[in-house]
Amino acid sequence: MNDRKNTLSAISLFSGAGGMDLGFERAGFDVHWSNDLDGTACETYQTNFNSENVIGPIENLAKSLKRFSEVDCVFGGPPCQGFSVAGKMDLEDPRSKLVYQFMDIISVLRPKSFVMENVPSLATLNKFSKFREQLVQHAHALGYSTDLQIFSSSEFGVPQDRRRMFFVGVLGKRDVDLRQRSHGYLKAAPSTREAISDLGIQGSDQNPCTCNAAVTIAASPVLR
């Protein structure tokens, strides 16, 4: 699934099915190790990627990662349910604490850089201001220069307005300005019609598959 020969090394946390991993591979990274708690997500990941993929709680796996000390980048999107406006926005939600677990791994591995993705509310709501400050201060104490920005997928040629927070750290005293550095990658998003108009009608060579999945409403919504 590589677009080019990769020369940079990376570790993927909270990998899910590998959405961020695909982006990092296309950007020139070789993802050596990945992890998620969800076995089904890992099964999908293993179908599409060649990196070592481990199923289980990241808290139980941190010590085994020391062999990847000084990797070029550690990236991941810790669970967002505790911060999402679609959920209860509860800092006491155990899943919210996994942001700290992400930073604990940064402190152990000392990568040259890290990228954390999460929902925009973590970056904007006053309710999370203290949490946000502690996160940034912790990264600075570890010796990282940081920036925290919100980007929409529509800014990069995707026909969807999906906004996400990105917290990035680079080891040492650096000028980390994500907004400025993104200028060379900005691309106007096509309309939905432009994006899917070449699929053809259902049953054609361009659109051969039909989704027969039943639509159900969860008794206990995941975000809650």
Tab-separated table of C-alpha atoms in Angstrom:
chain	number	residue	atom	x	y	z
A	1	MET	CA	0.000	0.000	0.000
A	2	ASN	CA	3.029	2.292	-0.310
A	3	ASP	CA	3.025	5.085	-2.888
A	4	ARG	CA	6.809	5.435	-2.768
A	5	LYS	CA	9.872	4.065	-1.050
A	6	ASN	CA	9.611	5.043	2.583
A	7	THR	CA	12.632	6.330	4.477
A	8	LEU	CA	11.158	7.539	7.779
A	9	SER	CA	10.093	5.294	10.655
A	10	ALA	CA	6.860	5.533	12.632
A	11	ILE	CA	4.802	3.857	15.354
A	12	SER	CA	0.999	3.922	15.200
A	13	LEU	CA	-1.154	4.035	18.348
A	14	PHE	CA	-4.948	3.618	18.512
A	15	SER	CA	-4.642	2.569	14.876
A	16	GLY	CA	-8.171	1.368	14.190
A	17	ALA	CA	-8.432	0.112	10.617
A	18	GLY	CA	-5.442	2.220	9.555
A	19	GLY	CA	-6.750	5.527	8.231
A	20	MET	CA	-3.885	7.611	9.617
A	21	ASP	CA	-1.404	4.888	8.732
A	22	LEU	CA	-2.353	5.122	5.078
A	23	GLY	CA	-1.701	8.863	5.137
A	24	PHE	CA	1.656	8.424	6.835
A	25	GLU	CA	2.710	5.724	4.364
A	26	ARG	CA	1.826	8.001	1.470
A	27	ALA	CA	3.861	10.760	3.113
A	28	GLY	CA	6.949	8.544	3.154
A	29	PHE	CA	6.837	6.767	6.519
A	30	ASP	CA	7.455	3.097	7.199
A	31	VAL	CA	5.070	2.126	10.016
A	32	HIS	CA	6.911	-0.531	12.039
A	33	TRP	CA	4.287	-1.243	14.718
A	34	SER	CA	0.592	-0.582	15.285
A	35	ASN	CA	-2.019	-1.315	17.922
A	36	ASP	CA	-5.707	-1.223	18.697
A	37	LEU	CA	-8.045	-2.692	21.292
A	38	ASP	CA	-10.658	-3.663	18.706
A	39	GLY	CA	-9.926	-7.068	17.199
A	40	THR	CA	-12.195	-6.490	14.199
A	41	ALA	CA	-10.402	-3.238	13.360
A	42	CYS	CA	-7.065	-5.033	13.651
A	43	GLU	CA	-8.282	-7.746	11.283
A	44	THR	CA	-9.017	-5.080	8.681
A	45	TYR	CA	-5.669	-3.431	9.386
A	46	GLN	CA	-3.776	-6.687	8.902
A	47	THR	CA	-5.475	-7.197	5.544
A	48	ASN	CA	-4.165	-3.888	4.231
A	49	PHE	CA	-0.825	-3.277	5.964
A	50	ASN	CA	2.384	-5.202	6.564
A	51	SER	CA	3.479	-3.690	9.879
A	52	GLU	CA	3.446	-5.622	13.141
A	53	ASN	CA	-0.097	-5.224	14.469
A	54	VAL	CA	-0.867	-6.004	18.104
A	55	ILE	CA	-4.336	-6.362	19.642
A	56	GLY	CA	-4.810	-5.268	23.250
A	57	PRO	CA	-4.820	-2.366	25.735
A	58	ILE	CA	-1.960	0.012	25.023
A	59	GLU	CA	-1.353	0.306	28.773
A	60	ASN	CA	-0.149	-3.308	28.787
A	61	LEU	CA	2.141	-2.896	25.790
A	62	ALA	CA	4.128	0.252	26.542
A	63	LYS	CA	7.216	-1.557	27.864
A	64	SER	CA	7.527	-3.643	24.704
A	65	LEU	CA	7.858	-0.462	22.645
A	66	LYS	CA	11.256	0.515	24.060
A	67	ARG	CA	12.882	-1.255	21.114
A	68	PHE	CA	11.534	1.565	18.937
A	69	SER	CA	13.339	4.275	20.899
A	70	GLU	CA	14.059	7.451	18.905
A	71	VAL	CA	11.714	6.490	16.060
A	72	ASP	CA	11.037	9.385	13.656
A	73	CYS	CA	7.363	9.759	14.583
A	74	VAL	CA	4.708	8.378	16.904
A	75	PHE	CA	1.175	9.131	15.739
A	76	GLY	CA	-2.359	8.214	16.688
A	77	GLY	CA	-5.854	9.306	17.603
A	78	PRO	CA	-6.725	8.416	21.208
A	79	PRO	CA	-10.448	7.698	21.764
A	80	CYS	CA	-12.449	10.905	21.466
A	81	GLN	CA	-15.742	9.966	23.147
A	82	GLY	CA	-14.884	11.796	26.375
A	83	PHE	CA	-14.245	15.042	24.473
A	84	SER	CA	-16.805	14.848	21.678
A	85	VAL	CA	-19.853	17.133	21.616
A	86	ALA	CA	-21.727	14.016	20.445
A	87	GLY	CA	-20.932	12.397	23.790
A	88	LYS	CA	-21.029	13.483	27.430
A	89	MET	CA	-17.776	15.500	27.293
A	90	ASP	CA	-16.622	13.867	30.496
A	91	LEU	CA	-12.966	14.157	31.496
A	92	GLU	CA	-13.531	11.345	33.980
A	93	ASP	CA	-14.419	8.972	31.160
A	94	PRO	CA	-11.619	6.349	31.291
A	95	ARG	CA	-11.130	6.772	27.549
A	96	SER	CA	-10.168	10.424	28.085
A	97	LYS	CA	-7.184	9.285	30.142
A	98	LEU	CA	-5.716	7.560	27.097
A	99	VAL	CA	-4.462	10.938	25.895
A	100	TYR	CA	-2.084	10.826	28.863
A	101	GLN	CA	-1.132	7.271	27.901
A	102	PHE	CA	-0.179	8.567	24.470
A	103	MET	CA	2.111	11.151	26.073
A	104	ASP	CA	3.555	8.542	28.444
A	105	ILE	CA	4.702	6.569	25.416
A	106	ILE	CA	6.219	9.734	23.963
A	107	SER	CA	8.210	10.166	27.175
A	108	VAL	CA	9.517	6.581	26.932
A	109	LEU	CA	10.357	6.469	23.219
A	110	ARG	CA	11.517	10.060	22.744
A	111	PRO	CA	10.563	10.112	19.056
A	112	LYS	CA	11.800	12.935	16.853
A	113	SER	CA	8.182	14.010	16.437
A	114	PHE	CA	4.613	13.079	17.337
A	115	VAL	CA	1.155	13.701	15.903
A	116	MET	CA	-1.996	13.350	17.996
A	117	GLU	CA	-5.421	13.598	16.344
A	118	ASN	CA	-8.703	14.222	18.162
A	119	VAL	CA	-12.019	16.061	17.980
A	120	PRO	CA	-11.959	19.875	17.635
A	121	SER	CA	-13.809	20.423	20.916
A	122	LEU	CA	-10.661	19.385	22.792
A	123	ALA	CA	-8.925	22.380	21.202
A	124	THR	CA	-11.710	24.952	21.517
A	125	LEU	CA	-13.996	24.455	24.525
A	126	ASN	CA	-13.249	26.301	27.765
A	127	LYS	CA	-14.306	23.157	29.595
A	128	PHE	CA	-11.105	21.500	28.411
A	129	SER	CA	-8.775	24.511	28.740
A	130	LYS	CA	-6.927	23.213	31.806
A	131	PHE	CA	-6.593	19.759	30.290
A	132	ARG	CA	-5.286	21.371	27.094
A	133	GLU	CA	-2.746	23.484	28.969
A	134	GLN	CA	-1.488	20.462	30.889
A	135	LEU	CA	-1.095	18.536	27.657
A	136	VAL	CA	0.981	21.287	26.041
A	137	GLN	CA	3.052	21.888	29.171
A	138	HIS	CA	3.802	18.178	29.455
A	139	ALA	CA	5.061	18.101	25.866
A	140	HIS	CA	7.237	21.169	26.485
A	141	ALA	CA	8.656	19.584	29.631
A	142	LEU	CA	9.682	16.598	27.509
A	143	GLY	CA	11.588	18.939	25.200
A	144	TYR	CA	9.121	19.261	22.322
A	145	SER	CA	8.138	22.382	20.414
A	146	THR	CA	4.432	22.154	19.640
A	147	ASP	CA	1.506	23.507	17.700
A	148	LEU	CA	-2.193	22.740	17.967
A	149	GLN	CA	-4.470	23.419	15.014
A	150	ILE	CA	-7.857	22.439	13.631
A	151	PHE	CA	-8.098	21.392	9.994
A	152	SER	CA	-11.016	20.313	7.841
A	153	SER	CA	-10.702	17.514	5.321
A	154	SER	CA	-12.363	19.858	2.812
A	155	GLU	CA	-9.196	21.987	2.841
A	156	PHE	CA	-7.271	19.086	1.321
A	157	GLY	CA	-9.471	18.065	-1.590
A	158	VAL	CA	-11.936	15.814	0.249
A	159	PRO	CA	-15.672	16.338	-0.459
A	160	GLN	CA	-16.487	16.287	3.246
A	161	ASP	CA	-16.268	18.917	5.986
A	162	ARG	CA	-14.739	16.726	8.685
A	163	ARG	CA	-12.891	18.872	11.212
A	164	ARG	CA	-10.178	17.462	13.439
A	165	MET	CA	-7.651	18.755	15.956
A	166	PHE	CA	-3.981	17.981	15.396
A	167	PHE	CA	-1.461	18.347	18.212
A	168	VAL	CA	2.066	18.095	16.830
A	169	GLY	CA	5.391	18.077	18.623
A	170	VAL	CA	8.945	18.219	17.254
A	171	LEU	CA	11.887	17.430	19.505
A	172	GLY	CA	14.071	20.452	20.238
A	173	LYS	CA	13.557	24.170	19.770
A	174	ARG	CA	11.795	24.464	16.424
A	175	ASP	CA	9.311	26.758	14.741
A	176	VAL	CA	6.271	24.499	14.484
A	177	ASP	CA	3.539	26.288	12.514
A	178	LEU	CA	1.123	23.763	11.041
A	179	ARG	CA	-1.107	26.316	9.376
A	180	GLN	CA	1.790	27.897	7.483
A	181	ARG	CA	3.297	24.554	6.491
A	182	SER	CA	-0.043	23.302	5.207
A	183	HIS	CA	-0.279	25.970	2.493
A	184	GLY	CA	1.535	23.849	-0.082
A	185	TYR	CA	-0.960	21.014	0.380
A	186	LEU	CA	-4.264	22.896	0.305
A	187	LYS	CA	-6.662	21.845	-2.425
A	188	ALA	CA	-10.251	22.854	-3.123
A	189	ALA	CA	-12.738	20.094	-2.384
A	190	PRO	CA	-14.847	18.770	-5.266
A	191	SER	CA	-18.602	18.576	-4.921
A	192	THR	CA	-20.181	15.254	-4.005
A	193	ARG	CA	-21.435	14.959	-7.584
A	194	GLU	CA	-17.924	15.490	-8.947
A	195	ALA	CA	-16.515	12.928	-6.522
A	196	ILE	CA	-18.878	10.050	-7.353
A	197	SER	CA	-20.253	10.859	-10.824
A	198	ASP	CA	-17.887	8.379	-12.499
A	199	LEU	CA	-19.147	5.395	-10.479
A	200	GLY	CA	-21.864	4.533	-12.949
A	201	ILE	CA	-25.283	3.107	-12.186
A	202	GLN	CA	-25.714	0.196	-9.781
A	203	GLY	CA	-24.607	-3.050	-11.382
A	204	SER	CA	-22.311	-1.452	-13.965
A	205	ASP	CA	-18.593	-2.203	-14.240
A	206	GLN	CA	-17.821	1.039	-12.408
A	207	ASN	CA	-20.288	0.276	-9.603
A	208	PRO	CA	-20.701	-3.518	-9.374
A	209	CYS	CA	-21.416	-3.941	-5.662
A	210	THR	CA	-24.639	-3.507	-3.764
A	211	CYS	CA	-24.723	-2.959	-0.009
A	212	ASN	CA	-27.354	-5.144	1.629
A	213	ALA	CA	-26.480	-4.285	5.222
A	214	ALA	CA	-29.463	-3.778	7.514
A	215	VAL	CA	-29.736	-0.384	9.191
A	216	THR	CA	-30.181	-0.719	12.959
A	217	ILE	CA	-30.218	1.674	15.903
A	218	ALA	CA	-27.854	0.750	18.712
A	219	ALA	CA	-29.469	0.133	22.088
A	220	SER	CA	-26.448	1.734	23.781
A	221	PRO	CA	-24.832	4.262	21.405
A	222	VAL	CA	-21.032	4.001	21.503
A	223	LEU	CA	-20.451	7.729	21.916
A	224	ARG	CA	-22.523	7.843	25.074
